[in-house]
Amino acid sequence: MNIILLGPPGAGKGTQASRLQEERGMVQLSTGDMLRAAVKDGTPVGLQAKAVMEAGELVSDEIVSGIIGEALDKLPAETGVIFDGYPRTAAQAESLDDILTGRGRKLDHVIELAVDEDALVERITGRFTCEKCGAGYHDTFKQPKVAGTCDQCGSTEFKRRPDDNEETVRTRMAEYRAKTAPILPIYEARGLLQRVDGMADIDVVNTSIEAILDAK
Ligand code: ADP
Ligand code: ADP
Ligand code: ZN
């Protein structure tokens, strides 16, 4: 099974993708995570992407579709994939069709996480992750069970993203509205789109997504 999680920055795509990864043995492919790794490693892709990401704008379609194709090539054909943060433009949606077809895969579901814009700034400015294992947390909505200690790996080091500030979030939301939201009707017309209330609790959102994946 191959699915896309679509939604604005802070909608909960990464949170839900890692839940599905744990529960279903699917693999999460997050272009944001891959780009941040490239920036950290100083690769040619990272050098090109760094300033664009810090500004909250979109990295080029060629770069992100390239890294998605490479990531898929490393996975066994039978492994299900959760696309998190990709595609983000109509051109990327088209490339994804070719990328999947060329590898004998097909798209099963596109799940939109619908969230109030007002809530997104609070979600994003409170977001932090474990430095060691990448587990995601929130100052208000998802604190570690033991304060200051990662639930997953026990590390006490955490980090925040440089682009998770209010000003950049506004740019990222504008990019979503202008370039990403227009791909929703394309998937709707193909009968692939399903909408989930992303304002619900993390567990409730997870249950709704599981129900969609189990429906057929
Ligand atoms: P969020 O989860 O908050 O939406 P991501 O981690 O998905 O953010 O993306 C962070 C940044 O990486 C984006 O603001 C953009 O600059 C870049 N990026 C990630 N995925 C894509 C993509 N599919 N197309 C273009 N740029 C991307
Ligand atoms: P995205 O990948 O779509 O940018 P994340 O999954 O990183 O979003 O979620 C953004 C922040 O909001 C994180 O700190 C996460 O812990 C928190 N969060 C995610 N889903 C919910 C939810 N349903 N309710 C409250 N907070 C949430
Ligand atoms: Zn950890």
XYZ file of C-alpha atoms and ligand atoms in Angstrom:
271
model
C 0.000 0.000 0.000
C 1.242 3.494 -0.903
C -0.357 6.543 0.668
C 0.127 10.308 0.763
C -0.439 12.411 3.874
C -1.306 15.930 2.768
C -1.780 19.020 4.892
C -0.276 22.361 5.814
C 2.842 22.701 7.971
C 2.029 21.474 11.479
C -1.045 19.484 10.411
C 0.381 16.317 11.972
C 1.745 14.513 8.896
C 5.024 13.491 10.524
C 3.325 12.466 13.770
C 0.818 10.249 11.969
C 3.378 8.847 9.537
C 5.563 7.618 12.382
C 2.545 6.018 14.069
C 1.697 4.148 10.858
C 5.318 3.168 10.471
C 5.313 1.589 13.948
C 1.891 -0.027 13.625
C 1.997 -1.292 10.037
C 5.624 -1.728 9.100
C 5.210 0.839 6.355
C 8.085 3.215 5.610
C 7.758 6.981 5.995
C 9.387 9.014 3.240
C 9.585 12.631 4.374
C 11.195 15.005 1.884
C 11.599 17.526 4.727
C 13.595 14.999 6.798
C 15.673 13.982 3.781
C 16.411 17.609 2.900
C 17.388 18.419 6.507
C 19.763 15.434 6.480
C 21.276 16.719 3.212
C 21.731 20.197 4.707
C 23.391 18.700 7.784
C 25.731 16.591 5.651
C 26.540 19.503 3.349
C 25.734 17.520 0.188
C 25.172 19.382 -3.134
C 21.384 19.047 -2.611
C 21.747 20.365 0.930
C 23.768 23.367 -0.218
C 21.053 24.259 -2.718
C 18.178 23.703 -0.318
C 19.416 25.392 2.880
C 18.509 29.034 2.249
C 15.225 28.130 0.529
C 14.138 26.056 3.521
C 15.150 28.735 6.012
C 12.997 31.216 4.090
C 10.026 28.808 4.161
C 9.864 28.562 0.384
C 9.706 25.393 -1.703
C 12.779 23.540 -2.896
C 12.740 22.798 -6.652
C 10.505 20.027 -7.998
C 13.517 18.364 -9.689
C 15.432 18.057 -6.421
C 12.606 16.642 -4.337
C 11.327 14.249 -7.002
C 14.928 13.089 -7.473
C 15.379 12.248 -3.798
C 12.008 10.495 -3.624
C 12.916 8.263 -6.588
C 16.274 7.403 -5.007
C 14.659 6.623 -1.655
C 12.096 4.311 -3.273
C 14.830 2.462 -5.120
C 16.331 1.472 -1.770
C 13.100 -0.195 -0.571
C 11.869 -3.726 -1.276
C 8.971 -3.673 -3.776
C 6.504 -5.061 -1.214
C 7.198 -2.396 1.442
C 4.324 0.067 1.791
C 5.230 3.737 1.693
C 3.821 6.816 3.415
C 4.667 9.995 1.525
C 4.944 12.804 4.088
C 5.378 16.330 2.727
C 5.533 15.171 -0.893
C 4.039 15.972 -3.380
C 3.677 19.694 -2.687
C 3.023 20.992 -6.226
C 1.060 19.812 -9.277
C 4.366 19.072 -11.037
C 5.474 16.879 -8.138
C 2.122 15.057 -8.191
C 2.695 14.276 -11.871
C 6.248 13.132 -11.233
C 5.048 10.887 -8.427
C 2.688 9.096 -10.824
C 5.611 8.354 -13.147
C 7.908 7.414 -10.276
C 5.361 4.929 -8.915
C 4.357 3.472 -12.282
C 8.009 3.009 -13.230
C 8.501 0.916 -10.101
C 5.339 -1.173 -10.394
C 3.629 0.682 -7.555
C 0.287 2.428 -7.352
C -1.255 5.071 -5.149
C -3.935 3.721 -2.804
C -5.007 6.689 -0.680
C -4.433 10.411 -0.337
C -5.355 11.559 3.152
C -5.838 15.235 3.841
C -5.308 16.364 7.425
C -7.635 19.354 7.730
C -6.595 21.867 10.399
C -7.550 25.418 11.388
C -4.844 27.825 10.292
C -4.890 29.538 13.688
C -3.854 26.298 15.377
C -0.880 25.752 13.091
C 1.302 28.526 14.416
C 0.901 27.202 17.961
C 1.630 23.659 16.812
C 4.749 24.678 14.946
C 6.253 27.054 17.463
C 5.824 24.381 20.187
C 7.320 21.565 18.130
C 10.591 19.850 19.127
C 12.231 16.515 18.379
C 14.683 14.129 19.986
C 18.204 14.932 18.840
C 19.158 11.254 18.822
C 16.166 9.319 17.380
C 13.998 12.074 15.859
C 10.849 11.307 17.901
C 8.460 14.265 17.724
C 7.066 16.200 20.710
C 5.159 19.375 21.552
C 5.482 21.810 24.476
C 1.735 21.594 25.174
C 0.228 18.734 23.187
C 2.789 15.942 23.407
C 5.324 16.216 26.181
C 7.669 13.324 26.932
C 6.248 11.058 29.675
C 9.245 11.878 31.873
C 10.099 15.561 31.471
C 13.321 16.096 29.533
C 13.739 12.420 28.538
C 12.807 10.909 25.160
C 10.098 8.214 25.451
C 11.622 6.212 22.607
C 15.358 6.203 23.297
C 15.963 7.849 26.688
C 18.064 10.681 25.264
C 17.964 14.035 27.088
C 18.972 16.112 24.048
C 16.255 17.783 21.991
C 16.245 20.205 19.078
C 14.017 22.735 17.343
C 13.947 23.499 13.622
C 15.354 26.853 12.496
C 12.312 27.341 10.235
C 9.797 26.736 13.049
C 9.309 30.414 13.874
C 6.163 32.441 13.394
C 7.396 34.539 10.468
C 8.588 31.574 8.401
C 5.433 29.638 9.235
C 3.365 32.374 7.578
C 5.401 31.995 4.375
C 5.083 28.208 4.540
C 1.298 28.460 4.963
C 1.101 30.835 1.995
C 3.144 28.369 -0.087
C 0.743 25.600 0.952
C -2.323 27.602 -0.051
C -0.860 28.710 -3.382
C 0.935 25.573 -4.566
C -0.099 22.511 -2.553
C -3.836 22.954 -1.893
C -4.524 22.997 -5.685
C -3.449 19.353 -5.952
C -6.275 18.211 -3.650
C -8.960 18.450 -6.390
C -6.734 16.444 -8.735
C -6.713 13.517 -6.310
C -10.372 14.034 -5.479
C -11.281 13.673 -9.152
C -9.404 10.367 -9.193
C -11.413 9.132 -6.204
C -8.309 8.857 -4.024
C -8.836 11.709 -1.583
C -10.126 11.314 1.942
C -10.321 14.033 4.543
C -9.584 13.579 8.236
C -10.194 16.087 11.034
C -6.635 16.980 12.001
C -7.845 19.084 14.951
C -8.762 15.959 16.911
C -6.392 14.351 19.435
C -3.388 12.538 17.992
C -4.868 9.104 18.888
C -8.233 9.953 17.326
C -6.586 11.129 14.095
C -4.604 7.889 14.056
C -7.787 5.819 14.451
C -9.479 7.691 11.582
C -6.539 7.060 9.278
C -6.347 3.387 10.245
C -10.060 3.053 9.420
C -9.452 4.432 5.929
C -6.548 2.064 5.319
C -8.560 -0.924 6.565
C -11.699 -0.037 4.595
C -11.039 -2.146 1.540
P 6.359 20.672 7.556
O 6.263 19.254 8.060
O 6.407 21.661 8.671
O 5.333 20.968 6.498
P 8.649 19.747 6.050
O 9.588 19.151 7.010
O 7.785 18.849 5.253
O 7.767 20.828 6.839
O 9.430 20.690 5.038
C 10.352 21.658 5.490
C 10.833 22.474 4.306
O 11.522 21.623 3.373
C 9.734 23.143 3.478
O 9.339 24.413 4.013
C 10.422 23.265 2.107
O 11.356 24.337 2.108
C 11.218 21.976 2.035
N 10.434 20.866 1.420
C 10.064 19.705 2.023
N 9.375 18.926 1.171
C 9.296 19.619 0.002
C 8.686 19.360 -1.260
N 7.996 18.214 -1.494
N 8.809 20.304 -2.225
C 9.485 21.442 -2.023
N 10.077 21.759 -0.852
C 9.985 20.854 0.159
P 3.715 18.188 10.092
O 4.618 16.996 9.837
O 2.423 18.110 9.344
O 4.414 19.493 9.878
P 3.920 17.381 12.920
O 3.484 15.963 12.893
O 5.381 17.660 13.075
O 3.311 18.162 11.635
O 3.106 18.120 14.092
C 3.388 19.473 14.445
C 3.391 19.605 15.971
O 2.060 19.452 16.456
C 4.241 18.570 16.683
O 4.874 19.182 17.791
C 3.235 17.497 17.126
O 3.638 16.880 18.356
C 1.952 18.310 17.327
N 0.748 17.584 16.891
C 0.618 16.715 15.867
N -0.650 16.257 15.758
C -1.361 16.889 16.747
C -2.747 16.833 17.175
N -3.638 16.055 16.535
N -3.090 17.609 18.220
C -2.180 18.389 18.856
N -0.878 18.484 18.501
C -0.462 17.733 17.471
Zn 14.807 9.718 21.215
